[in-house]
Amino acid sequence: MTATPDARPRGTRLPRLARRRQLLGAAQEVFVAQGYHAAAMDEIAERAGVSKPVLYQHFPGKLELYLALLEEHAEALVKAVRDALGSTQDNKLRVQASMQAFYDFVAGDGEAYRLVFESDLRNVAPVRARVDRANQQCAEMIAQVIAEDTDAPPDEAYLLGMGLVGMAEVSARYWLGQHRSIPKDTAESIIARLAWRGISGFPRTT
């Protein structure tokens, strides 16, 4: 197979964790560029500068490789939202920070967000389950804050949390799809203001 222009040179021995990181990086490039179904393990190995047996030593198949990447980036999103919610006790600023977390994720290097939000494997059970779990984790964290600070019962707080997650995700992806025609901080501020004007209308507990 002819090496791609970005293929790494072969022959360098790396510690196992470093090799895994290298393989995941190469796989992300190929999956993002081509989608799961068109991506080939041969090309991923070539791009990483390793033989296919080396790739299969770390990942027994293409789906396992994809799931490893999905797990990494889904957890990164959940952590970003967790950090945003924990960054302040001011709920208005929490909303702003949470929106920024989604926009940062979508705008991040390597277009990793496509693996989470635009996967061509969304109908495959383990992929769908991991994506759903990431959304649920984000919604649950937001719902906890809402339930603590308002009179909303848990099921209503969770619905509000899921609504805010959906607003953040869809608006961030739309913004990126419009080639960032609006500055990122302006887009974040607009959506945060919309979210805050809605959520702040719920009665606060005393």
Tab-separated table of C-alpha atoms in Angstrom:
chain	number	residue	atom	x	y	z
A	1	MET	CA	0.000	0.000	0.000
A	2	THR	CA	1.298	3.444	-0.853
A	3	ALA	CA	1.993	5.540	2.194
A	4	THR	CA	-0.154	8.608	2.699
A	5	PRO	CA	1.664	11.954	2.818
A	6	ASP	CA	1.067	12.154	6.559
A	7	ALA	CA	2.205	8.614	7.342
A	8	ARG	CA	4.737	8.267	10.152
A	9	PRO	CA	8.062	6.546	9.491
A	10	ARG	CA	8.161	2.905	10.578
A	11	GLY	CA	10.591	1.170	12.829
A	12	THR	CA	10.561	3.302	15.978
A	13	ARG	CA	9.939	1.304	19.159
A	14	LEU	CA	7.712	3.046	21.655
A	15	PRO	CA	6.473	2.201	25.151
A	16	ARG	CA	3.043	0.587	25.037
A	17	LEU	CA	1.108	3.646	26.222
A	18	ALA	CA	2.945	5.918	23.804
A	19	ARG	CA	2.259	3.504	20.966
A	20	ARG	CA	-1.424	3.356	21.894
A	21	ARG	CA	-1.562	7.157	21.869
A	22	GLN	CA	0.087	7.197	18.453
A	23	LEU	CA	-2.385	4.667	17.065
A	24	LEU	CA	-5.364	6.543	18.445
A	25	GLY	CA	-4.090	9.760	16.891
A	26	ALA	CA	-3.723	8.138	13.496
A	27	ALA	CA	-7.126	6.482	13.780
A	28	GLN	CA	-8.794	9.779	14.662
A	29	GLU	CA	-7.377	11.417	11.550
A	30	VAL	CA	-8.690	8.631	9.336
A	31	PHE	CA	-12.090	8.255	11.010
A	32	VAL	CA	-12.750	12.003	10.949
A	33	ALA	CA	-11.693	12.334	7.313
A	34	GLN	CA	-13.484	9.264	5.960
A	35	GLY	CA	-16.035	8.090	8.490
A	36	TYR	CA	-16.025	4.693	10.127
A	37	HIS	CA	-17.250	2.607	7.224
A	38	ALA	CA	-14.775	3.947	4.661
A	39	ALA	CA	-11.810	3.846	7.040
A	40	ALA	CA	-9.456	0.877	6.664
A	41	MET	CA	-7.177	-0.633	9.281
A	42	ASP	CA	-4.442	-0.787	6.623
A	43	GLU	CA	-4.583	2.973	6.216
A	44	ILE	CA	-4.619	3.590	9.955
A	45	ALA	CA	-1.559	1.384	10.406
A	46	GLU	CA	0.183	3.092	7.502
A	47	ARG	CA	-0.583	6.533	8.870
A	48	ALA	CA	0.741	5.515	12.273
A	49	GLY	CA	3.873	4.062	10.700
A	50	VAL	CA	3.309	0.548	12.039
A	51	SER	CA	2.451	-2.833	10.596
A	52	LYS	CA	-1.086	-4.164	10.818
A	53	PRO	CA	-0.030	-6.863	13.327
A	54	VAL	CA	1.215	-4.112	15.654
A	55	LEU	CA	-2.108	-2.290	15.319
A	56	TYR	CA	-4.020	-5.504	16.061
A	57	GLN	CA	-1.858	-6.129	19.135
A	58	HIS	CA	-3.416	-3.026	20.658
A	59	PHE	CA	-6.898	-3.152	19.143
A	60	PRO	CA	-8.441	-6.450	18.005
A	61	GLY	CA	-10.665	-4.773	15.426
A	62	LYS	CA	-11.830	-1.509	13.894
A	63	LEU	CA	-14.847	-1.205	16.169
A	64	GLU	CA	-12.724	-1.605	19.299
A	65	LEU	CA	-10.400	1.105	18.004
A	66	TYR	CA	-13.325	3.412	17.314
A	67	LEU	CA	-14.864	2.759	20.735
A	68	ALA	CA	-11.563	3.557	22.434
A	69	LEU	CA	-11.486	6.919	20.683
A	70	LEU	CA	-15.145	7.565	21.434
A	71	GLU	CA	-14.651	6.776	25.106
A	72	GLU	CA	-11.723	9.165	25.339
A	73	HIS	CA	-13.509	12.100	23.728
A	74	ALA	CA	-16.882	11.517	25.363
A	75	GLU	CA	-15.183	11.532	28.761
A	76	ALA	CA	-13.320	14.711	27.788
A	77	LEU	CA	-16.643	16.429	27.103
A	78	VAL	CA	-18.150	15.238	30.383
A	79	LYS	CA	-15.083	16.442	32.285
A	80	ALA	CA	-15.240	19.836	30.571
A	81	VAL	CA	-18.863	20.285	31.637
A	82	ARG	CA	-18.084	19.068	35.166
A	83	ASP	CA	-15.230	21.556	35.424
A	84	ALA	CA	-17.432	24.345	34.065
A	85	LEU	CA	-20.148	23.707	36.635
A	86	GLY	CA	-17.585	23.557	39.421
A	87	SER	CA	-15.746	26.694	38.359
A	88	THR	CA	-18.107	29.108	40.142
A	89	GLN	CA	-21.070	29.310	42.502
A	90	ASP	CA	-22.681	32.008	40.342
A	91	ASN	CA	-25.335	30.256	38.258
A	92	LYS	CA	-25.267	32.822	35.463
A	93	LEU	CA	-21.548	32.250	35.104
A	94	ARG	CA	-22.116	28.491	35.308
A	95	VAL	CA	-24.379	28.702	32.269
A	96	GLN	CA	-21.759	30.720	30.396
A	97	ALA	CA	-19.000	28.292	31.349
A	98	SER	CA	-21.078	25.276	30.339
A	99	MET	CA	-21.846	26.743	26.927
A	100	GLN	CA	-18.180	27.542	26.485
A	101	ALA	CA	-17.316	23.916	27.320
A	102	PHE	CA	-19.429	22.691	24.396
A	103	TYR	CA	-18.101	25.308	22.001
A	104	ASP	CA	-14.532	24.520	23.034
A	105	PHE	CA	-15.174	20.839	22.440
A	106	VAL	CA	-16.658	21.387	18.987
A	107	ALA	CA	-13.917	23.823	18.009
A	108	GLY	CA	-11.117	21.611	19.339
A	109	ASP	CA	-8.205	20.360	17.290
A	110	GLY	CA	-8.723	17.224	15.239
A	111	GLU	CA	-12.511	17.557	14.943
A	112	ALA	CA	-12.981	14.941	17.655
A	113	TYR	CA	-16.531	16.164	18.171
A	114	ARG	CA	-17.500	14.376	14.942
A	115	LEU	CA	-16.836	11.027	16.625
A	116	VAL	CA	-19.308	11.910	19.382
A	117	PHE	CA	-21.981	13.983	17.655
A	118	GLU	CA	-21.777	13.012	13.965
A	119	SER	CA	-20.776	9.358	14.005
A	120	ASP	CA	-21.939	7.163	11.137
A	121	LEU	CA	-22.196	4.407	13.751
A	122	ARG	CA	-24.937	5.956	15.881
A	123	ASN	CA	-27.168	2.934	15.188
A	124	VAL	CA	-24.556	0.496	16.518
A	125	ALA	CA	-25.541	-0.363	20.087
A	126	PRO	CA	-22.241	0.246	21.954
A	127	VAL	CA	-21.642	3.526	20.112
A	128	ARG	CA	-25.171	4.766	20.714
A	129	ALA	CA	-24.937	3.741	24.370
A	130	ARG	CA	-21.703	5.668	24.925
A	131	VAL	CA	-22.970	8.805	23.197
A	132	ASP	CA	-26.239	8.641	25.125
A	133	ARG	CA	-24.348	8.157	28.367
A	134	ALA	CA	-22.224	11.245	27.729
A	135	ASN	CA	-25.343	13.329	27.103
A	136	GLN	CA	-27.018	11.856	30.172
A	137	GLN	CA	-24.001	12.534	32.375
A	138	CYS	CA	-23.888	16.165	31.265
A	139	ALA	CA	-27.639	16.561	31.738
A	140	GLU	CA	-27.527	14.941	35.180
A	141	MET	CA	-24.808	17.301	36.383
A	142	ILE	CA	-26.748	20.324	35.181
A	143	ALA	CA	-29.985	18.921	36.610
A	144	GLN	CA	-28.369	18.523	40.011
A	145	VAL	CA	-27.534	22.231	40.111
A	146	ILE	CA	-31.046	23.142	38.959
A	147	ALA	CA	-32.682	20.871	41.548
A	148	GLU	CA	-30.520	22.280	44.326
A	149	ASP	CA	-31.316	25.892	43.514
A	150	THR	CA	-34.970	25.737	42.424
A	151	ASP	CA	-38.190	24.011	43.368
A	152	ALA	CA	-38.096	21.872	40.216
A	153	PRO	CA	-38.628	18.160	40.970
A	154	PRO	CA	-35.911	15.775	39.749
A	155	ASP	CA	-37.625	14.704	36.528
A	156	GLU	CA	-38.267	18.315	35.513
A	157	ALA	CA	-34.722	19.334	36.441
A	158	TYR	CA	-33.370	16.514	34.284
A	159	LEU	CA	-35.529	17.569	31.339
A	160	LEU	CA	-34.190	21.106	31.700
A	161	GLY	CA	-30.653	19.758	31.881
A	162	MET	CA	-31.126	17.726	28.713
A	163	GLY	CA	-32.640	20.750	26.992
A	164	LEU	CA	-29.609	22.866	27.847
A	165	VAL	CA	-27.262	20.130	26.624
A	166	GLY	CA	-29.160	19.947	23.344
A	167	MET	CA	-29.100	23.716	22.957
A	168	ALA	CA	-25.353	23.821	23.534
A	169	GLU	CA	-24.542	20.931	21.201
A	170	VAL	CA	-26.764	21.913	18.279
A	171	SER	CA	-25.875	25.596	18.381
A	172	ALA	CA	-22.145	24.866	18.614
A	173	ARG	CA	-22.246	22.489	15.665
A	174	TYR	CA	-24.291	24.981	13.648
A	175	TRP	CA	-21.834	27.755	14.490
A	176	LEU	CA	-18.910	25.647	13.321
A	177	GLY	CA	-20.768	24.600	10.184
A	178	GLN	CA	-21.182	28.270	9.307
A	179	HIS	CA	-17.390	28.545	9.201
A	180	ARG	CA	-17.262	30.552	12.433
A	181	SER	CA	-18.903	33.549	10.775
A	182	ILE	CA	-19.662	34.821	14.279
A	183	PRO	CA	-16.709	35.092	16.709
A	184	LYS	CA	-16.703	32.151	19.097
A	185	ASP	CA	-17.007	34.231	22.269
A	186	THR	CA	-19.929	36.141	20.753
A	187	ALA	CA	-21.726	32.924	19.773
A	188	GLU	CA	-21.180	31.476	23.252
A	189	SER	CA	-22.489	34.663	24.852
A	190	ILE	CA	-25.628	34.745	22.696
A	191	ILE	CA	-26.595	31.166	23.521
A	192	ALA	CA	-25.661	31.542	27.193
A	193	ARG	CA	-27.856	34.636	27.396
A	194	LEU	CA	-30.757	32.764	25.812
A	195	ALA	CA	-30.310	29.852	28.220
A	196	TRP	CA	-29.953	32.081	31.264
A	197	ARG	CA	-33.047	34.153	30.450
A	198	GLY	CA	-35.012	30.912	30.453
A	199	ILE	CA	-33.516	29.044	33.378
A	200	SER	CA	-33.317	32.089	35.657
A	201	GLY	CA	-37.090	32.377	35.514
A	202	PHE	CA	-37.539	29.346	37.733
A	203	PRO	CA	-38.163	30.282	41.387
A	204	ARG	CA	-35.078	29.991	43.588
A	205	THR	CA	-35.272	28.072	46.840
A	206	THR	CA	-34.589	30.101	49.941
